[in-house]
């Protein structure tokens, strides 16, 4: 979408009493709010960012616009690619095969723990916060009980602006010790829960939440559930004739773009490795992945996030 600069003028034609025509010029920025607001509400994220950058009046008219068109549960998420220590990111629309450059300094020294509902859950030097990279909105959370985390995977049940939001962060010191840190909206203290390790879980690569139950998926096709302080562990099988529990999610590695296709489409060399943060869309959970470099020796390490491209803001009186 090509947006007109604020100084560009539109023409209004007025017919006089004698039948002649008079042309009156009017700036695009003077268009009435009631016309601009519906236009902004129907824009996708890239067009909305351009719309908001046109002038103050257009920004004001789009104050409630959120690129809702991108929020369909079956609409594929986009991919955000960046390097640690570099604020310049590539934003990739997987479906349209288009790429954009965007500056997000908040990602320079942060680890992304989870991505969903258009929000990212970031960990930075012991602090955890929700962050929307397109609006730069932040929601701070109570002090996290650890200054460092390993094998970081997390999930949140609803947007952080919802009273129903519950989040869970996994902290893993070794292959046997898995600790869950759970926080509900309105609470100021994290609740610690330890997995009794009745059956060892491999590295957790994906997490889901439904009906007050957490689902943890590992690399070894096992799924661990936690609900009402009770644990259950299952092994994922396909087309089993034996009695089985049906998962509420489709859990998989990134079928959105396989390892080779991802690196080829992003025009990355064989010396590049990528660690990704997954997400959920519809009933699909996209796993975290490590795409290794195929060339031995020194490698360039990048990070990626599957993200729903929404322009989200918190109410002025928002507090956790």
PDB file of C-alpha atoms in Angstrom:
ATOM      1  CA  UNK A   1       0.000   0.000   0.000  1.00  0.00           C
ATOM      2  CA  UNK A   2       1.373   3.405  -0.989  1.00  0.00           C
ATOM      3  CA  UNK A   3       0.471   6.049   1.573  1.00  0.00           C
ATOM      4  CA  UNK A   4       0.280   9.712   0.516  1.00  0.00           C
ATOM      5  CA  UNK A   5       2.575  12.150   2.380  1.00  0.00           C
ATOM      6  CA  UNK A   6       0.794  14.539   4.698  1.00  0.00           C
ATOM      7  CA  UNK A   7       1.626  17.520   2.478  1.00  0.00           C
ATOM      8  CA  UNK A   8       0.041  15.977  -0.616  1.00  0.00           C
ATOM      9  CA  UNK A   9      -3.300  17.577  -1.465  1.00  0.00           C
ATOM     10  CA  UNK A  10      -6.643  16.163  -2.541  1.00  0.00           C
ATOM     11  CA  UNK A  11      -9.156  18.065  -4.669  1.00  0.00           C
ATOM     12  CA  UNK A  12     -12.762  18.875  -3.785  1.00  0.00           C
ATOM     13  CA  UNK A  13     -15.021  20.016  -6.651  1.00  0.00           C
ATOM     14  CA  UNK A  14     -17.786  22.529  -5.817  1.00  0.00           C
ATOM     15  CA  UNK A  15     -20.460  23.673  -8.286  1.00  0.00           C
ATOM     16  CA  UNK A  16     -21.331  27.346  -8.131  1.00  0.00           C
ATOM     17  CA  UNK A  17     -24.733  28.997  -8.732  1.00  0.00           C
ATOM     18  CA  UNK A  18     -23.861  29.907 -12.312  1.00  0.00           C
ATOM     19  CA  UNK A  19     -23.035  26.334 -13.233  1.00  0.00           C
ATOM     20  CA  UNK A  20     -19.287  26.854 -13.243  1.00  0.00           C
ATOM     21  CA  UNK A  21     -16.898  24.656 -11.228  1.00  0.00           C
ATOM     22  CA  UNK A  22     -14.472  25.754  -8.557  1.00  0.00           C
ATOM     23  CA  UNK A  23     -11.663  23.470  -7.400  1.00  0.00           C
ATOM     24  CA  UNK A  24     -10.731  23.671  -3.730  1.00  0.00           C
ATOM     25  CA  UNK A  25      -7.591  21.949  -2.481  1.00  0.00           C
ATOM     26  CA  UNK A  26      -7.457  20.121   0.833  1.00  0.00           C
ATOM     27  CA  UNK A  27      -4.586  18.295   2.557  1.00  0.00           C
ATOM     28  CA  UNK A  28      -4.835  14.510   2.983  1.00  0.00           C
ATOM     29  CA  UNK A  29      -4.109  15.076   6.666  1.00  0.00           C
ATOM     30  CA  UNK A  30      -7.366  17.056   6.965  1.00  0.00           C
ATOM     31  CA  UNK A  31      -9.566  14.114   6.071  1.00  0.00           C
ATOM     32  CA  UNK A  32     -12.222  13.607   8.762  1.00  0.00           C
ATOM     33  CA  UNK A  33     -11.503  11.126  11.550  1.00  0.00           C
ATOM     34  CA  UNK A  34     -14.688   9.163  10.782  1.00  0.00           C
ATOM     35  CA  UNK A  35     -13.277   8.307   7.342  1.00  0.00           C
ATOM     36  CA  UNK A  36      -9.715   7.537   8.439  1.00  0.00           C
ATOM     37  CA  UNK A  37     -10.526   5.255  11.396  1.00  0.00           C
ATOM     38  CA  UNK A  38     -12.386   2.538   9.399  1.00  0.00           C
ATOM     39  CA  UNK A  39      -9.570   2.525   6.837  1.00  0.00           C
ATOM     40  CA  UNK A  40      -6.965   1.999   9.581  1.00  0.00           C
ATOM     41  CA  UNK A  41      -9.034  -0.780  11.162  1.00  0.00           C
ATOM     42  CA  UNK A  42      -8.895  -2.804   7.950  1.00  0.00           C
ATOM     43  CA  UNK A  43      -5.119  -2.632   7.421  1.00  0.00           C
ATOM     44  CA  UNK A  44      -2.497  -5.340   7.881  1.00  0.00           C
ATOM     45  CA  UNK A  45       0.580  -4.716  10.024  1.00  0.00           C
ATOM     46  CA  UNK A  46       2.886  -3.233   7.339  1.00  0.00           C
ATOM     47  CA  UNK A  47       0.205  -0.918   5.945  1.00  0.00           C
ATOM     48  CA  UNK A  48      -0.825   0.116   9.459  1.00  0.00           C
ATOM     49  CA  UNK A  49       2.736   1.050  10.423  1.00  0.00           C
ATOM     50  CA  UNK A  50       2.950   3.194   7.265  1.00  0.00           C
ATOM     51  CA  UNK A  51      -0.463   4.716   7.950  1.00  0.00           C
ATOM     52  CA  UNK A  52       0.540   5.685  11.503  1.00  0.00           C
ATOM     53  CA  UNK A  53       3.752   7.275  10.254  1.00  0.00           C
ATOM     54  CA  UNK A  54       2.028   9.606   7.795  1.00  0.00           C
ATOM     55  CA  UNK A  55       1.090  12.428  10.176  1.00  0.00           C
ATOM     56  CA  UNK A  56      -0.262  13.147  13.668  1.00  0.00           C
ATOM     57  CA  UNK A  57      -3.903  13.141  12.568  1.00  0.00           C
ATOM     58  CA  UNK A  58      -3.581   9.758  10.877  1.00  0.00           C
ATOM     59  CA  UNK A  59      -1.799   8.365  13.945  1.00  0.00           C
ATOM     60  CA  UNK A  60      -4.614   9.635  16.151  1.00  0.00           C
ATOM     61  CA  UNK A  61      -7.270   8.173  13.849  1.00  0.00           C
ATOM     62  CA  UNK A  62      -5.563   4.757  14.046  1.00  0.00           C
ATOM     63  CA  UNK A  63      -5.184   4.763  17.840  1.00  0.00           C
ATOM     64  CA  UNK A  64      -7.430   1.701  18.232  1.00  0.00           C
ATOM     65  CA  UNK A  65      -6.300  -0.155  15.088  1.00  0.00           C
ATOM     66  CA  UNK A  66      -4.425  -3.397  15.775  1.00  0.00           C
ATOM     67  CA  UNK A  67      -3.972  -5.150  12.388  1.00  0.00           C
ATOM     68  CA  UNK A  68      -6.722  -7.541  13.445  1.00  0.00           C
ATOM     69  CA  UNK A  69      -6.815  -8.861   9.891  1.00  0.00           C
ATOM     70  CA  UNK A  70      -3.631 -10.799  10.767  1.00  0.00           C
ATOM     71  CA  UNK A  71      -5.226 -12.564  13.753  1.00  0.00           C
ATOM     72  CA  UNK A  72      -7.175 -15.377  12.107  1.00  0.00           C
ATOM     73  CA  UNK A  73      -6.446 -18.586  14.075  1.00  0.00           C
ATOM     74  CA  UNK A  74      -5.601 -20.416  10.854  1.00  0.00           C
ATOM     75  CA  UNK A  75      -3.483 -17.639   9.374  1.00  0.00           C
ATOM     76  CA  UNK A  76       0.190 -18.597   9.311  1.00  0.00           C
ATOM     77  CA  UNK A  77       2.468 -16.582  11.600  1.00  0.00           C
ATOM     78  CA  UNK A  78       5.327 -14.501  10.253  1.00  0.00           C
ATOM     79  CA  UNK A  79       9.022 -15.045  10.968  1.00  0.00           C
ATOM     80  CA  UNK A  80      11.268 -12.517  12.718  1.00  0.00           C
ATOM     81  CA  UNK A  81      15.003 -13.068  12.111  1.00  0.00           C
ATOM     82  CA  UNK A  82      17.771 -11.257  14.029  1.00  0.00           C
ATOM     83  CA  UNK A  83      21.296 -11.533  15.407  1.00  0.00           C
ATOM     84  CA  UNK A  84      22.182 -11.021  19.051  1.00  0.00           C
ATOM     85  CA  UNK A  85      23.665  -7.555  19.580  1.00  0.00           C
ATOM     86  CA  UNK A  86      22.104  -6.172  16.388  1.00  0.00           C
ATOM     87  CA  UNK A  87      18.811  -4.220  16.496  1.00  0.00           C
ATOM     88  CA  UNK A  88      18.193  -4.660  12.747  1.00  0.00           C
ATOM     89  CA  UNK A  89      15.717  -7.506  12.089  1.00  0.00           C
ATOM     90  CA  UNK A  90      14.136  -9.116   9.059  1.00  0.00           C
ATOM     91  CA  UNK A  91      10.372  -9.562   9.198  1.00  0.00           C
ATOM     92  CA  UNK A  92       9.213 -12.270   6.796  1.00  0.00           C
ATOM     93  CA  UNK A  93       5.675 -12.908   5.588  1.00  0.00           C
ATOM     94  CA  UNK A  94       5.883 -16.641   4.947  1.00  0.00           C
ATOM     95  CA  UNK A  95       2.655 -16.885   2.948  1.00  0.00           C
ATOM     96  CA  UNK A  96       3.370 -13.940   0.638  1.00  0.00           C
ATOM     97  CA  UNK A  97       7.146 -14.615   0.447  1.00  0.00           C
ATOM     98  CA  UNK A  98       7.948 -10.977   1.251  1.00  0.00           C
ATOM     99  CA  UNK A  99      10.526  -9.503   3.631  1.00  0.00           C
ATOM    100  CA  UNK A 100      10.829  -6.194   5.463  1.00  0.00           C
ATOM    101  CA  UNK A 101      13.518  -4.565   7.594  1.00  0.00           C
ATOM    102  CA  UNK A 102      12.553  -3.397  11.075  1.00  0.00           C
ATOM    103  CA  UNK A 103      14.593  -1.978  13.959  1.00  0.00           C
ATOM    104  CA  UNK A 104      13.894  -3.645  17.346  1.00  0.00           C
ATOM    105  CA  UNK A 105      16.640  -2.754  19.881  1.00  0.00           C
ATOM    106  CA  UNK A 106      14.759  -4.601  22.668  1.00  0.00           C
ATOM    107  CA  UNK A 107      15.802  -7.919  21.098  1.00  0.00           C
ATOM    108  CA  UNK A 108      19.542  -7.167  21.143  1.00  0.00           C
ATOM    109  CA  UNK A 109      20.242  -8.727  24.532  1.00  0.00           C
ATOM    110  CA  UNK A 110      17.002 -10.614  25.204  1.00  0.00           C
ATOM    111  CA  UNK A 111      15.995 -14.259  24.932  1.00  0.00           C
ATOM    112  CA  UNK A 112      12.492 -14.903  23.607  1.00  0.00           C
ATOM    113  CA  UNK A 113      10.799 -17.507  25.807  1.00  0.00           C
ATOM    114  CA  UNK A 114       7.397 -17.605  24.119  1.00  0.00           C
ATOM    115  CA  UNK A 115       5.427 -16.065  21.270  1.00  0.00           C
ATOM    116  CA  UNK A 116       1.644 -16.011  21.043  1.00  0.00           C
ATOM    117  CA  UNK A 117      -1.366 -13.709  20.637  1.00  0.00           C
ATOM    118  CA  UNK A 118       0.930 -11.105  19.022  1.00  0.00           C
ATOM    119  CA  UNK A 119       3.019 -10.775  22.218  1.00  0.00           C
ATOM    120  CA  UNK A 120       6.536 -11.968  23.017  1.00  0.00           C
ATOM    121  CA  UNK A 121       7.672 -13.080  26.451  1.00  0.00           C
ATOM    122  CA  UNK A 122      11.260 -11.833  26.853  1.00  0.00           C
ATOM    123  CA  UNK A 123      13.931 -12.671  29.420  1.00  0.00           C
ATOM    124  CA  UNK A 124      16.694 -10.120  29.974  1.00  0.00           C
ATOM    125  CA  UNK A 125      19.207 -10.190  32.813  1.00  0.00           C
ATOM    126  CA  UNK A 126      16.833 -11.837  35.255  1.00  0.00           C
ATOM    127  CA  UNK A 127      13.804  -9.734  34.298  1.00  0.00           C
ATOM    128  CA  UNK A 128      10.787 -11.022  32.396  1.00  0.00           C
ATOM    129  CA  UNK A 129       8.359  -8.863  30.443  1.00  0.00           C
ATOM    130  CA  UNK A 130       5.727  -9.014  27.723  1.00  0.00           C
ATOM    131  CA  UNK A 131       6.640  -7.079  24.597  1.00  0.00           C
ATOM    132  CA  UNK A 132       4.898  -6.252  21.309  1.00  0.00           C
ATOM    133  CA  UNK A 133       7.660  -5.435  18.788  1.00  0.00           C
ATOM    134  CA  UNK A 134       5.396  -3.432  16.452  1.00  0.00           C
ATOM    135  CA  UNK A 135       3.901  -1.039  19.008  1.00  0.00           C
ATOM    136  CA  UNK A 136       6.963  -1.287  21.351  1.00  0.00           C
ATOM    137  CA  UNK A 137       4.479  -1.829  24.179  1.00  0.00           C
ATOM    138  CA  UNK A 138       5.880  -3.438  27.350  1.00  0.00           C
ATOM    139  CA  UNK A 139       4.214  -5.060  30.350  1.00  0.00           C
ATOM    140  CA  UNK A 140       6.576  -5.667  33.248  1.00  0.00           C
ATOM    141  CA  UNK A 141       6.169  -8.783  35.398  1.00  0.00           C
ATOM    142  CA  UNK A 142       7.023  -9.509  39.049  1.00  0.00           C
ATOM    143  CA  UNK A 143      10.635 -10.421  39.832  1.00  0.00           C
ATOM    144  CA  UNK A 144      11.566 -13.805  38.401  1.00  0.00           C
ATOM    145  CA  UNK A 145      13.093 -16.261  40.912  1.00  0.00           C
ATOM    146  CA  UNK A 146      16.145 -16.981  38.715  1.00  0.00           C
ATOM    147  CA  UNK A 147      18.807 -14.722  37.234  1.00  0.00           C
ATOM    148  CA  UNK A 148      19.561 -17.340  34.568  1.00  0.00           C
ATOM    149  CA  UNK A 149      17.502 -20.007  32.830  1.00  0.00           C
ATOM    150  CA  UNK A 150      18.472 -22.950  30.631  1.00  0.00           C
ATOM    151  CA  UNK A 151      16.607 -24.783  27.853  1.00  0.00           C
ATOM    152  CA  UNK A 152      14.175 -21.885  27.978  1.00  0.00           C
ATOM    153  CA  UNK A 153      10.620 -22.697  26.927  1.00  0.00           C
ATOM    154  CA  UNK A 154       7.473 -20.941  28.129  1.00  0.00           C
ATOM    155  CA  UNK A 155       3.773 -20.549  27.399  1.00  0.00           C
ATOM    156  CA  UNK A 156       0.995 -18.118  28.275  1.00  0.00           C
ATOM    157  CA  UNK A 157      -2.680 -18.979  28.077  1.00  0.00           C
ATOM    158  CA  UNK A 158      -4.095 -15.634  26.921  1.00  0.00           C
ATOM    159  CA  UNK A 159      -2.901 -12.129  26.025  1.00  0.00           C
ATOM    160  CA  UNK A 160      -1.267 -10.389  29.029  1.00  0.00           C
ATOM    161  CA  UNK A 161      -4.062  -7.804  29.004  1.00  0.00           C
ATOM    162  CA  UNK A 162      -6.586 -10.567  29.783  1.00  0.00           C
ATOM    163  CA  UNK A 163      -7.548 -11.381  33.363  1.00  0.00           C
ATOM    164  CA  UNK A 164      -7.350 -15.070  32.372  1.00  0.00           C
ATOM    165  CA  UNK A 165      -3.646 -14.907  31.498  1.00  0.00           C
ATOM    166  CA  UNK A 166      -1.511 -17.611  33.118  1.00  0.00           C
ATOM    167  CA  UNK A 167       2.120 -18.103  32.177  1.00  0.00           C
ATOM    168  CA  UNK A 168       4.569 -20.885  32.810  1.00  0.00           C
ATOM    169  CA  UNK A 169       8.355 -20.780  32.368  1.00  0.00           C
ATOM    170  CA  UNK A 170      10.497 -23.919  32.439  1.00  0.00           C
ATOM    171  CA  UNK A 171      13.830 -23.714  34.193  1.00  0.00           C
ATOM    172  CA  UNK A 172      16.016 -26.757  33.727  1.00  0.00           C
ATOM    173  CA  UNK A 173      19.333 -27.183  35.545  1.00  0.00           C
ATOM    174  CA  UNK A 174      20.080 -30.634  34.118  1.00  0.00           C
ATOM    175  CA  UNK A 175      18.356 -33.468  32.263  1.00  0.00           C
ATOM    176  CA  UNK A 176      16.661 -34.732  35.425  1.00  0.00           C
ATOM    177  CA  UNK A 177      15.708 -31.515  37.207  1.00  0.00           C
ATOM    178  CA  UNK A 178      12.749 -29.690  35.606  1.00  0.00           C
ATOM    179  CA  UNK A 179      11.150 -26.805  37.451  1.00  0.00           C
ATOM    180  CA  UNK A 180       8.002 -24.945  36.417  1.00  0.00           C
ATOM    181  CA  UNK A 181       7.533 -21.320  37.433  1.00  0.00           C
ATOM    182  CA  UNK A 182       3.856 -20.388  37.156  1.00  0.00           C
ATOM    183  CA  UNK A 183       2.292 -16.930  37.467  1.00  0.00           C
ATOM    184  CA  UNK A 184      -1.363 -15.925  37.150  1.00  0.00           C
ATOM    185  CA  UNK A 185      -2.622 -12.457  36.273  1.00  0.00           C
ATOM    186  CA  UNK A 186      -2.854 -10.339  39.416  1.00  0.00           C
ATOM    187  CA  UNK A 187      -0.383 -12.427  41.427  1.00  0.00           C
ATOM    188  CA  UNK A 188       2.947 -10.951  42.512  1.00  0.00           C
ATOM    189  CA  UNK A 189       4.785 -14.152  43.392  1.00  0.00           C
ATOM    190  CA  UNK A 190       5.781 -17.042  41.122  1.00  0.00           C
ATOM    191  CA  UNK A 191       4.636 -20.508  42.121  1.00  0.00           C
ATOM    192  CA  UNK A 192       7.343 -23.199  41.841  1.00  0.00           C
ATOM    193  CA  UNK A 193       6.423 -26.745  40.825  1.00  0.00           C
ATOM    194  CA  UNK A 194       8.889 -29.627  40.379  1.00  0.00           C
ATOM    195  CA  UNK A 195       8.431 -32.553  38.014  1.00  0.00           C
ATOM    196  CA  UNK A 196       8.929 -35.769  40.000  1.00  0.00           C
ATOM    197  CA  UNK A 197      10.896 -37.328  37.115  1.00  0.00           C
ATOM    198  CA  UNK A 198       8.971 -40.601  37.122  1.00  0.00           C
ATOM    199  CA  UNK A 199       9.945 -40.897  33.486  1.00  0.00           C
ATOM    200  CA  UNK A 200      12.696 -38.731  32.083  1.00  0.00           C
ATOM    201  CA  UNK A 201      11.672 -36.031  29.625  1.00  0.00           C
ATOM    202  CA  UNK A 202      14.057 -35.096  26.853  1.00  0.00           C
ATOM    203  CA  UNK A 203      14.574 -31.442  25.971  1.00  0.00           C
ATOM    204  CA  UNK A 204      11.186 -29.679  25.892  1.00  0.00           C
ATOM    205  CA  UNK A 205      10.667 -28.091  22.469  1.00  0.00           C
ATOM    206  CA  UNK A 206       7.027 -27.039  22.582  1.00  0.00           C
ATOM    207  CA  UNK A 207       4.384 -26.068  25.149  1.00  0.00           C
ATOM    208  CA  UNK A 208       0.608 -25.743  24.903  1.00  0.00           C
ATOM    209  CA  UNK A 209      -2.189 -24.726  27.254  1.00  0.00           C
ATOM    210  CA  UNK A 210      -5.865 -25.633  27.114  1.00  0.00           C
ATOM    211  CA  UNK A 211      -8.625 -26.110  29.687  1.00  0.00           C
ATOM    212  CA  UNK A 212      -6.280 -25.215  32.567  1.00  0.00           C
ATOM    213  CA  UNK A 213      -3.840 -27.938  31.501  1.00  0.00           C
ATOM    214  CA  UNK A 214      -0.204 -27.473  30.413  1.00  0.00           C
ATOM    215  CA  UNK A 215       1.184 -29.733  27.671  1.00  0.00           C
ATOM    216  CA  UNK A 216       4.966 -30.172  27.356  1.00  0.00           C
ATOM    217  CA  UNK A 217       6.333 -31.811  24.184  1.00  0.00           C
ATOM    218  CA  UNK A 218       9.867 -33.185  24.043  1.00  0.00           C
ATOM    219  CA  UNK A 219      12.186 -34.238  21.217  1.00  0.00           C
ATOM    220  CA  UNK A 220      11.499 -37.915  21.906  1.00  0.00           C
ATOM    221  CA  UNK A 221       7.781 -37.742  21.012  1.00  0.00           C
ATOM    222  CA  UNK A 222       6.628 -37.708  24.605  1.00  0.00           C
ATOM    223  CA  UNK A 223       4.096 -35.294  26.055  1.00  0.00           C
ATOM    224  CA  UNK A 224       3.863 -34.394  29.735  1.00  0.00           C
ATOM    225  CA  UNK A 225       0.700 -32.799  31.143  1.00  0.00           C
ATOM    226  CA  UNK A 226       0.223 -30.816  34.335  1.00  0.00           C
ATOM    227  CA  UNK A 227      -3.235 -29.960  35.678  1.00  0.00           C
ATOM    228  CA  UNK A 228      -4.476 -29.398  39.225  1.00  0.00           C
ATOM    229  CA  UNK A 229      -1.056 -30.373  40.608  1.00  0.00           C
ATOM    230  CA  UNK A 230      -1.165 -33.753  38.882  1.00  0.00           C
ATOM    231  CA  UNK A 231       1.279 -35.053  36.251  1.00  0.00           C
ATOM    232  CA  UNK A 232       0.652 -37.486  33.395  1.00  0.00           C
ATOM    233  CA  UNK A 233       3.069 -38.597  30.702  1.00  0.00           C
ATOM    234  CA  UNK A 234       2.211 -40.059  27.291  1.00  0.00           C
ATOM    235  CA  UNK A 235       4.029 -41.180  24.171  1.00  0.00           C
ATOM    236  CA  UNK A 236       2.805 -39.754  20.865  1.00  0.00           C
ATOM    237  CA  UNK A 237       1.856 -42.441  18.316  1.00  0.00           C
ATOM    238  CA  UNK A 238       0.225 -42.239  14.902  1.00  0.00           C
ATOM    239  CA  UNK A 239      -2.765 -44.401  13.897  1.00  0.00           C
ATOM    240  CA  UNK A 240      -2.610 -46.548  17.009  1.00  0.00           C
ATOM    241  CA  UNK A 241      -5.262 -49.290  17.305  1.00  0.00           C
ATOM    242  CA  UNK A 242      -4.827 -49.388  21.072  1.00  0.00           C
ATOM    243  CA  UNK A 243      -6.932 -47.135  23.341  1.00  0.00           C
ATOM    244  CA  UNK A 244      -5.347 -43.687  23.367  1.00  0.00           C
ATOM    245  CA  UNK A 245      -5.807 -40.157  24.643  1.00  0.00           C
ATOM    246  CA  UNK A 246      -6.425 -37.682  21.817  1.00  0.00           C
ATOM    247  CA  UNK A 247      -4.304 -34.552  22.023  1.00  0.00           C
ATOM    248  CA  UNK A 248      -6.092 -31.216  21.602  1.00  0.00           C
ATOM    249  CA  UNK A 249      -3.149 -29.926  19.500  1.00  0.00           C
ATOM    250  CA  UNK A 250      -1.221 -30.873  16.391  1.00  0.00           C
ATOM    251  CA  UNK A 251       2.369 -30.708  17.608  1.00  0.00           C
ATOM    252  CA  UNK A 252       5.220 -30.737  15.152  1.00  0.00           C
ATOM    253  CA  UNK A 253       8.459 -29.290  14.014  1.00  0.00           C
ATOM    254  CA  UNK A 254       8.094 -26.315  11.750  1.00  0.00           C
ATOM    255  CA  UNK A 255       5.968 -27.497   8.854  1.00  0.00           C
ATOM    256  CA  UNK A 256       5.626 -23.804   8.021  1.00  0.00           C
ATOM    257  CA  UNK A 257       9.081 -23.930   6.507  1.00  0.00           C
ATOM    258  CA  UNK A 258      11.486 -26.857   6.758  1.00  0.00           C
ATOM    259  CA  UNK A 259      15.148 -26.442   7.713  1.00  0.00           C
ATOM    260  CA  UNK A 260      16.522 -26.364   4.183  1.00  0.00           C
ATOM    261  CA  UNK A 261      13.702 -24.273   2.775  1.00  0.00           C
ATOM    262  CA  UNK A 262      13.973 -21.771   5.623  1.00  0.00           C
ATOM    263  CA  UNK A 263      17.660 -21.088   5.053  1.00  0.00           C
ATOM    264  CA  UNK A 264      17.300 -21.086   1.276  1.00  0.00           C
ATOM    265  CA  UNK A 265      14.371 -18.690   1.270  1.00  0.00           C
ATOM    266  CA  UNK A 266      16.138 -16.332   3.687  1.00  0.00           C
ATOM    267  CA  UNK A 267      19.200 -16.458   1.422  1.00  0.00           C
ATOM    268  CA  UNK A 268      21.460 -17.668   4.220  1.00  0.00           C
ATOM    269  CA  UNK A 269      24.767 -19.436   3.684  1.00  0.00           C
ATOM    270  CA  UNK A 270      25.914 -22.846   4.857  1.00  0.00           C
ATOM    271  CA  UNK A 271      27.845 -21.229   7.720  1.00  0.00           C
ATOM    272  CA  UNK A 272      24.637 -19.948   9.393  1.00  0.00           C
ATOM    273  CA  UNK A 273      22.847 -21.599  12.321  1.00  0.00           C
ATOM    274  CA  UNK A 274      19.427 -20.492  13.589  1.00  0.00           C
ATOM    275  CA  UNK A 275      17.715 -21.105  16.933  1.00  0.00           C
ATOM    276  CA  UNK A 276      13.982 -20.450  16.741  1.00  0.00           C
ATOM    277  CA  UNK A 277      11.160 -19.735  19.176  1.00  0.00           C
ATOM    278  CA  UNK A 278       7.933 -21.453  18.158  1.00  0.00           C
ATOM    279  CA  UNK A 279       4.330 -20.386  18.558  1.00  0.00           C
ATOM    280  CA  UNK A 280       0.787 -21.634  18.260  1.00  0.00           C
ATOM    281  CA  UNK A 281      -1.745 -20.933  15.546  1.00  0.00           C
ATOM    282  CA  UNK A 282      -5.163 -22.574  15.483  1.00  0.00           C
ATOM    283  CA  UNK A 283      -4.677 -26.074  16.878  1.00  0.00           C
ATOM    284  CA  UNK A 284      -1.044 -26.255  15.758  1.00  0.00           C
ATOM    285  CA  UNK A 285       1.954 -25.893  18.058  1.00  0.00           C
ATOM    286  CA  UNK A 286       5.161 -25.055  16.210  1.00  0.00           C
ATOM    287  CA  UNK A 287       8.197 -26.314  18.112  1.00  0.00           C
ATOM    288  CA  UNK A 288      11.360 -24.456  18.997  1.00  0.00           C
ATOM    289  CA  UNK A 289      14.148 -25.594  16.692  1.00  0.00           C
ATOM    290  CA  UNK A 290      17.894 -25.454  16.233  1.00  0.00           C
ATOM    291  CA  UNK A 291      18.864 -25.312  12.573  1.00  0.00           C
ATOM    292  CA  UNK A 292      22.539 -26.202  12.534  1.00  0.00           C
ATOM    293  CA  UNK A 293      25.090 -24.846  10.087  1.00  0.00           C
ATOM    294  CA  UNK A 294      25.922 -27.372   7.375  1.00  0.00           C
ATOM    295  CA  UNK A 295      29.446 -26.030   7.005  1.00  0.00           C
ATOM    296  CA  UNK A 296      32.110 -26.910   9.555  1.00  0.00           C
ATOM    297  CA  UNK A 297      34.200 -24.262  11.263  1.00  0.00           C
ATOM    298  CA  UNK A 298      33.190 -20.784  12.365  1.00  0.00           C
ATOM    299  CA  UNK A 299      29.461 -20.156  12.064  1.00  0.00           C
ATOM    300  CA  UNK A 300      27.188 -17.141  12.110  1.00  0.00           C
ATOM    301  CA  UNK A 301      24.510 -17.589  14.784  1.00  0.00           C
ATOM    302  CA  UNK A 302      21.069 -16.091  14.232  1.00  0.00           C
ATOM    303  CA  UNK A 303      17.799 -16.210  16.148  1.00  0.00           C
ATOM    304  CA  UNK A 304      14.263 -16.448  14.853  1.00  0.00           C
ATOM    305  CA  UNK A 305      10.762 -16.028  16.264  1.00  0.00           C
ATOM    306  CA  UNK A 306       7.485 -17.217  14.783  1.00  0.00           C
ATOM    307  CA  UNK A 307       5.156 -14.311  15.535  1.00  0.00           C
ATOM    308  CA  UNK A 308       1.600 -13.132  14.924  1.00  0.00           C
ATOM    309  CA  UNK A 309       2.081  -9.614  13.478  1.00  0.00           C
ATOM    310  CA  UNK A 310      -0.280  -7.493  15.560  1.00  0.00           C
ATOM    311  CA  UNK A 311      -0.066  -3.859  16.685  1.00  0.00           C
ATOM    312  CA  UNK A 312      -1.095  -4.257  20.318  1.00  0.00           C
ATOM    313  CA  UNK A 313      -1.283  -1.729  23.124  1.00  0.00           C
ATOM    314  CA  UNK A 314      -2.084  -2.017  26.803  1.00  0.00           C
ATOM    315  CA  UNK A 315      -4.659   0.243  28.523  1.00  0.00           C
ATOM    316  CA  UNK A 316      -3.102   3.257  30.254  1.00  0.00           C
ATOM    317  CA  UNK A 317      -4.105   1.834  33.643  1.00  0.00           C
ATOM    318  CA  UNK A 318      -2.724  -1.637  32.829  1.00  0.00           C
ATOM    319  CA  UNK A 319      -0.954  -3.399  35.655  1.00  0.00           C
ATOM    320  CA  UNK A 320      -0.129  -7.031  36.182  1.00  0.00           C
TER     321      UNK A 320
END
